[in-house]
Amino acid sequence: MALELVTLLATGLFAGAAIYVTLVEHPARVECGPELAITEFRPSYRRGAFMQAGLASIGCVAALAAWTQGRGTSVLVAGLLLGAAIPFTLLVILPTNKRLLDPRLDPRTAEAAALLARWGHLHAGRTAAGVMAFLLLGLHMLGMI
């Protein structure tokens, strides 16, 4: 049960932070215009990436460990869903991140605005995966699945 609680906590924190970024922080930064948005994105991304990668790793490992102790397939699925945020970020989102972090990117260009919009859509996908993992774990722990 302790490993499931660790998984639930890490997944809840991951999903909550991702929801905040998707619904509040990123739209607010974009609303300020691309130049300010990119200026704010760079330090925000560095801090957020460290936190979210750690939460995804902890949640995934705890879920896998709980599953090996017979805690159920839903725990495994939720852990893998949360853990999938890491390769998704590295393979799908990282090229956009690198371009947004590149000091040679002129934040006044249409490219900068397009990159910010793309990042927002990609991050929303990562958010959805985190929310689904959290709901799956919550339902499991309530004995509903």
PDB file of C-alpha atoms in Angstrom:
ATOM      1  CA  MET A   1       0.000   0.000   0.000  1.00  0.00           C
ATOM      2  CA  ALA A   2       2.883   2.410   0.730  1.00  0.00           C
ATOM      3  CA  LEU A   3       4.187   2.131  -2.826  1.00  0.00           C
ATOM      4  CA  GLU A   4       0.718   2.886  -4.189  1.00  0.00           C
ATOM      5  CA  LEU A   5       0.548   5.980  -1.987  1.00  0.00           C
ATOM      6  CA  VAL A   6       3.951   7.132  -3.251  1.00  0.00           C
ATOM      7  CA  THR A   7       2.721   6.556  -6.805  1.00  0.00           C
ATOM      8  CA  LEU A   8      -0.510   8.432  -6.146  1.00  0.00           C
ATOM      9  CA  LEU A   9       1.321  11.355  -4.522  1.00  0.00           C
ATOM     10  CA  ALA A  10       3.895  11.669  -7.329  1.00  0.00           C
ATOM     11  CA  THR A  11       1.209  11.323  -9.992  1.00  0.00           C
ATOM     12  CA  GLY A  12      -1.068  13.850  -8.293  1.00  0.00           C
ATOM     13  CA  LEU A  13       1.724  16.389  -7.970  1.00  0.00           C
ATOM     14  CA  PHE A  14       2.772  15.802 -11.591  1.00  0.00           C
ATOM     15  CA  ALA A  15      -0.795  16.152 -12.879  1.00  0.00           C
ATOM     16  CA  GLY A  16      -1.544  19.192 -10.720  1.00  0.00           C
ATOM     17  CA  ALA A  17       1.570  21.034 -11.827  1.00  0.00           C
ATOM     18  CA  ALA A  18       0.939  20.122 -15.463  1.00  0.00           C
ATOM     19  CA  ILE A  19      -2.663  21.336 -15.247  1.00  0.00           C
ATOM     20  CA  TYR A  20      -1.474  24.638 -13.770  1.00  0.00           C
ATOM     21  CA  VAL A  21       1.064  25.160 -16.558  1.00  0.00           C
ATOM     22  CA  THR A  22      -1.423  24.178 -19.275  1.00  0.00           C
ATOM     23  CA  LEU A  23      -4.370  26.229 -18.035  1.00  0.00           C
ATOM     24  CA  VAL A  24      -2.697  29.174 -16.262  1.00  0.00           C
ATOM     25  CA  GLU A  25       1.030  29.756 -16.679  1.00  0.00           C
ATOM     26  CA  HIS A  26       1.543  29.106 -20.385  1.00  0.00           C
ATOM     27  CA  PRO A  27      -1.569  30.981 -21.581  1.00  0.00           C
ATOM     28  CA  ALA A  28      -0.613  33.934 -19.344  1.00  0.00           C
ATOM     29  CA  ARG A  29       2.940  34.045 -20.688  1.00  0.00           C
ATOM     30  CA  VAL A  30       1.709  33.839 -24.287  1.00  0.00           C
ATOM     31  CA  GLU A  31      -0.820  36.603 -23.611  1.00  0.00           C
ATOM     32  CA  CYS A  32       2.115  38.907 -22.787  1.00  0.00           C
ATOM     33  CA  GLY A  33       3.502  38.512 -26.320  1.00  0.00           C
ATOM     34  CA  PRO A  34       6.208  36.236 -27.703  1.00  0.00           C
ATOM     35  CA  GLU A  35       9.155  38.335 -26.533  1.00  0.00           C
ATOM     36  CA  LEU A  36       8.162  38.316 -22.874  1.00  0.00           C
ATOM     37  CA  ALA A  37       6.795  34.765 -23.140  1.00  0.00           C
ATOM     38  CA  ILE A  38      10.122  33.373 -24.293  1.00  0.00           C
ATOM     39  CA  THR A  39      12.008  35.398 -21.686  1.00  0.00           C
ATOM     40  CA  GLU A  40       9.806  33.840 -18.981  1.00  0.00           C
ATOM     41  CA  PHE A  41       9.745  30.364 -20.577  1.00  0.00           C
ATOM     42  CA  ARG A  42      13.479  29.801 -20.302  1.00  0.00           C
ATOM     43  CA  PRO A  43      13.924  29.893 -16.497  1.00  0.00           C
ATOM     44  CA  SER A  44      10.462  28.423 -15.918  1.00  0.00           C
ATOM     45  CA  TYR A  45      11.240  25.464 -18.176  1.00  0.00           C
ATOM     46  CA  ARG A  46      14.536  24.678 -16.448  1.00  0.00           C
ATOM     47  CA  ARG A  47      12.856  24.557 -13.044  1.00  0.00           C
ATOM     48  CA  GLY A  48       9.744  22.726 -14.206  1.00  0.00           C
ATOM     49  CA  ALA A  49      11.606  20.093 -16.201  1.00  0.00           C
ATOM     50  CA  PHE A  50      13.631  19.036 -13.173  1.00  0.00           C
ATOM     51  CA  MET A  51      10.539  18.762 -10.984  1.00  0.00           C
ATOM     52  CA  GLN A  52       8.322  16.979 -13.512  1.00  0.00           C
ATOM     53  CA  ALA A  53      11.006  14.487 -14.585  1.00  0.00           C
ATOM     54  CA  GLY A  54      11.623  13.612 -10.946  1.00  0.00           C
ATOM     55  CA  LEU A  55       7.936  13.134 -10.212  1.00  0.00           C
ATOM     56  CA  ALA A  56       7.415  11.010 -13.335  1.00  0.00           C
ATOM     57  CA  SER A  57      10.425   8.851 -12.456  1.00  0.00           C
ATOM     58  CA  ILE A  58       9.435   8.361  -8.817  1.00  0.00           C
ATOM     59  CA  GLY A  59       5.823   7.617  -9.703  1.00  0.00           C
ATOM     60  CA  CYS A  60       6.731   5.169 -12.441  1.00  0.00           C
ATOM     61  CA  VAL A  61       9.285   3.266 -10.342  1.00  0.00           C
ATOM     62  CA  ALA A  62       6.946   3.098  -7.342  1.00  0.00           C
ATOM     63  CA  ALA A  63       4.116   1.833  -9.563  1.00  0.00           C
ATOM     64  CA  LEU A  64       6.325  -0.840 -11.104  1.00  0.00           C
ATOM     65  CA  ALA A  65       7.460  -1.943  -7.648  1.00  0.00           C
ATOM     66  CA  ALA A  66       3.852  -2.035  -6.396  1.00  0.00           C
ATOM     67  CA  TRP A  67       2.829  -4.076  -9.424  1.00  0.00           C
ATOM     68  CA  THR A  68       5.595  -6.628  -8.789  1.00  0.00           C
ATOM     69  CA  GLN A  69       4.110  -7.008  -5.299  1.00  0.00           C
ATOM     70  CA  GLY A  70       0.745  -7.914  -6.831  1.00  0.00           C
ATOM     71  CA  ARG A  71      -1.006  -4.555  -6.488  1.00  0.00           C
ATOM     72  CA  GLY A  72      -2.855  -4.824  -9.786  1.00  0.00           C
ATOM     73  CA  THR A  73      -2.660  -4.111 -13.480  1.00  0.00           C
ATOM     74  CA  SER A  74      -4.230  -0.671 -13.107  1.00  0.00           C
ATOM     75  CA  VAL A  75      -1.249   0.394 -10.973  1.00  0.00           C
ATOM     76  CA  LEU A  76       1.101  -0.832 -13.690  1.00  0.00           C
ATOM     77  CA  VAL A  77      -0.843   0.940 -16.448  1.00  0.00           C
ATOM     78  CA  ALA A  78      -0.958   4.197 -14.475  1.00  0.00           C
ATOM     79  CA  GLY A  79       2.775   3.998 -13.744  1.00  0.00           C
ATOM     80  CA  LEU A  80       3.631   3.339 -17.367  1.00  0.00           C
ATOM     81  CA  LEU A  81       1.350   6.159 -18.479  1.00  0.00           C
ATOM     82  CA  LEU A  82       3.103   8.531 -16.086  1.00  0.00           C
ATOM     83  CA  GLY A  83       6.539   7.201 -17.025  1.00  0.00           C
ATOM     84  CA  ALA A  84       5.715   7.667 -20.718  1.00  0.00           C
ATOM     85  CA  ALA A  85       5.933  11.417 -20.099  1.00  0.00           C
ATOM     86  CA  ILE A  86       9.722  11.061 -20.055  1.00  0.00           C
ATOM     87  CA  PRO A  87      10.269   9.543 -23.524  1.00  0.00           C
ATOM     88  CA  PHE A  88       7.419  11.692 -24.904  1.00  0.00           C
ATOM     89  CA  THR A  89       9.263  14.767 -23.660  1.00  0.00           C
ATOM     90  CA  LEU A  90      12.630  13.598 -24.963  1.00  0.00           C
ATOM     91  CA  LEU A  91      11.416  12.440 -28.363  1.00  0.00           C
ATOM     92  CA  VAL A  92       8.503  14.750 -29.171  1.00  0.00           C
ATOM     93  CA  ILE A  93       8.734  17.933 -27.102  1.00  0.00           C
ATOM     94  CA  LEU A  94      12.519  18.338 -26.773  1.00  0.00           C
ATOM     95  CA  PRO A  95      13.109  19.690 -30.303  1.00  0.00           C
ATOM     96  CA  THR A  96      10.601  22.492 -29.589  1.00  0.00           C
ATOM     97  CA  ASN A  97      12.147  23.077 -26.162  1.00  0.00           C
ATOM     98  CA  LYS A  98      15.631  23.350 -27.632  1.00  0.00           C
ATOM     99  CA  ARG A  99      14.510  25.895 -30.191  1.00  0.00           C
ATOM    100  CA  LEU A 100      12.670  27.967 -27.556  1.00  0.00           C
ATOM    101  CA  LEU A 101      15.753  27.877 -25.329  1.00  0.00           C
ATOM    102  CA  ASP A 102      18.122  28.804 -28.170  1.00  0.00           C
ATOM    103  CA  PRO A 103      19.455  32.328 -27.527  1.00  0.00           C
ATOM    104  CA  ARG A 104      19.633  32.865 -31.313  1.00  0.00           C
ATOM    105  CA  LEU A 105      15.835  32.640 -31.591  1.00  0.00           C
ATOM    106  CA  ASP A 106      14.452  36.094 -32.281  1.00  0.00           C
ATOM    107  CA  PRO A 107      11.424  36.312 -29.963  1.00  0.00           C
ATOM    108  CA  ARG A 108       9.786  38.926 -32.225  1.00  0.00           C
ATOM    109  CA  THR A 109       9.321  36.491 -35.129  1.00  0.00           C
ATOM    110  CA  ALA A 110       6.339  34.439 -36.227  1.00  0.00           C
ATOM    111  CA  GLU A 111       8.495  31.369 -35.626  1.00  0.00           C
ATOM    112  CA  ALA A 112       8.737  32.221 -31.921  1.00  0.00           C
ATOM    113  CA  ALA A 113       4.952  32.573 -31.630  1.00  0.00           C
ATOM    114  CA  ALA A 114       4.433  29.304 -33.505  1.00  0.00           C
ATOM    115  CA  LEU A 115       6.909  27.476 -31.256  1.00  0.00           C
ATOM    116  CA  LEU A 116       5.123  28.733 -28.144  1.00  0.00           C
ATOM    117  CA  ALA A 117       1.769  27.577 -29.533  1.00  0.00           C
ATOM    118  CA  ARG A 118       3.221  24.173 -30.457  1.00  0.00           C
ATOM    119  CA  TRP A 119       4.752  23.775 -27.003  1.00  0.00           C
ATOM    120  CA  GLY A 120       1.381  24.539 -25.416  1.00  0.00           C
ATOM    121  CA  HIS A 121      -0.358  21.838 -27.457  1.00  0.00           C
ATOM    122  CA  LEU A 122       2.351  19.267 -26.765  1.00  0.00           C
ATOM    123  CA  HIS A 123       2.336  20.056 -23.057  1.00  0.00           C
ATOM    124  CA  ALA A 124      -1.452  19.632 -22.995  1.00  0.00           C
ATOM    125  CA  GLY A 125      -0.944  16.066 -24.229  1.00  0.00           C
ATOM    126  CA  ARG A 126       1.512  15.389 -21.434  1.00  0.00           C
ATOM    127  CA  THR A 127      -0.964  16.911 -18.989  1.00  0.00           C
ATOM    128  CA  ALA A 128      -3.743  14.615 -20.215  1.00  0.00           C
ATOM    129  CA  ALA A 129      -1.547  11.555 -19.679  1.00  0.00           C
ATOM    130  CA  GLY A 130      -0.750  12.656 -16.125  1.00  0.00           C
ATOM    131  CA  VAL A 131      -4.417  13.291 -15.322  1.00  0.00           C
ATOM    132  CA  MET A 132      -5.446   9.914 -16.744  1.00  0.00           C
ATOM    133  CA  ALA A 133      -2.758   8.174 -14.662  1.00  0.00           C
ATOM    134  CA  PHE A 134      -3.925   9.989 -11.526  1.00  0.00           C
ATOM    135  CA  LEU A 135      -7.592   9.135 -12.128  1.00  0.00           C
ATOM    136  CA  LEU A 136      -6.733   5.499 -12.815  1.00  0.00           C
ATOM    137  CA  LEU A 137      -4.755   5.255  -9.576  1.00  0.00           C
ATOM    138  CA  GLY A 138      -7.441   7.039  -7.598  1.00  0.00           C
ATOM    139  CA  LEU A 139     -10.143   4.701  -8.869  1.00  0.00           C
ATOM    140  CA  HIS A 140      -7.909   1.724  -8.102  1.00  0.00           C
ATOM    141  CA  MET A 141      -7.254   2.870  -4.562  1.00  0.00           C
ATOM    142  CA  LEU A 142     -10.968   3.452  -3.997  1.00  0.00           C
ATOM    143  CA  GLY A 143     -11.564  -0.131  -5.100  1.00  0.00           C
ATOM    144  CA  MET A 144     -13.608   0.937  -8.090  1.00  0.00           C
ATOM    145  CA  ILE A 145     -11.371  -0.837 -10.612  1.00  0.00           C
TER     146      ILE A 145
END
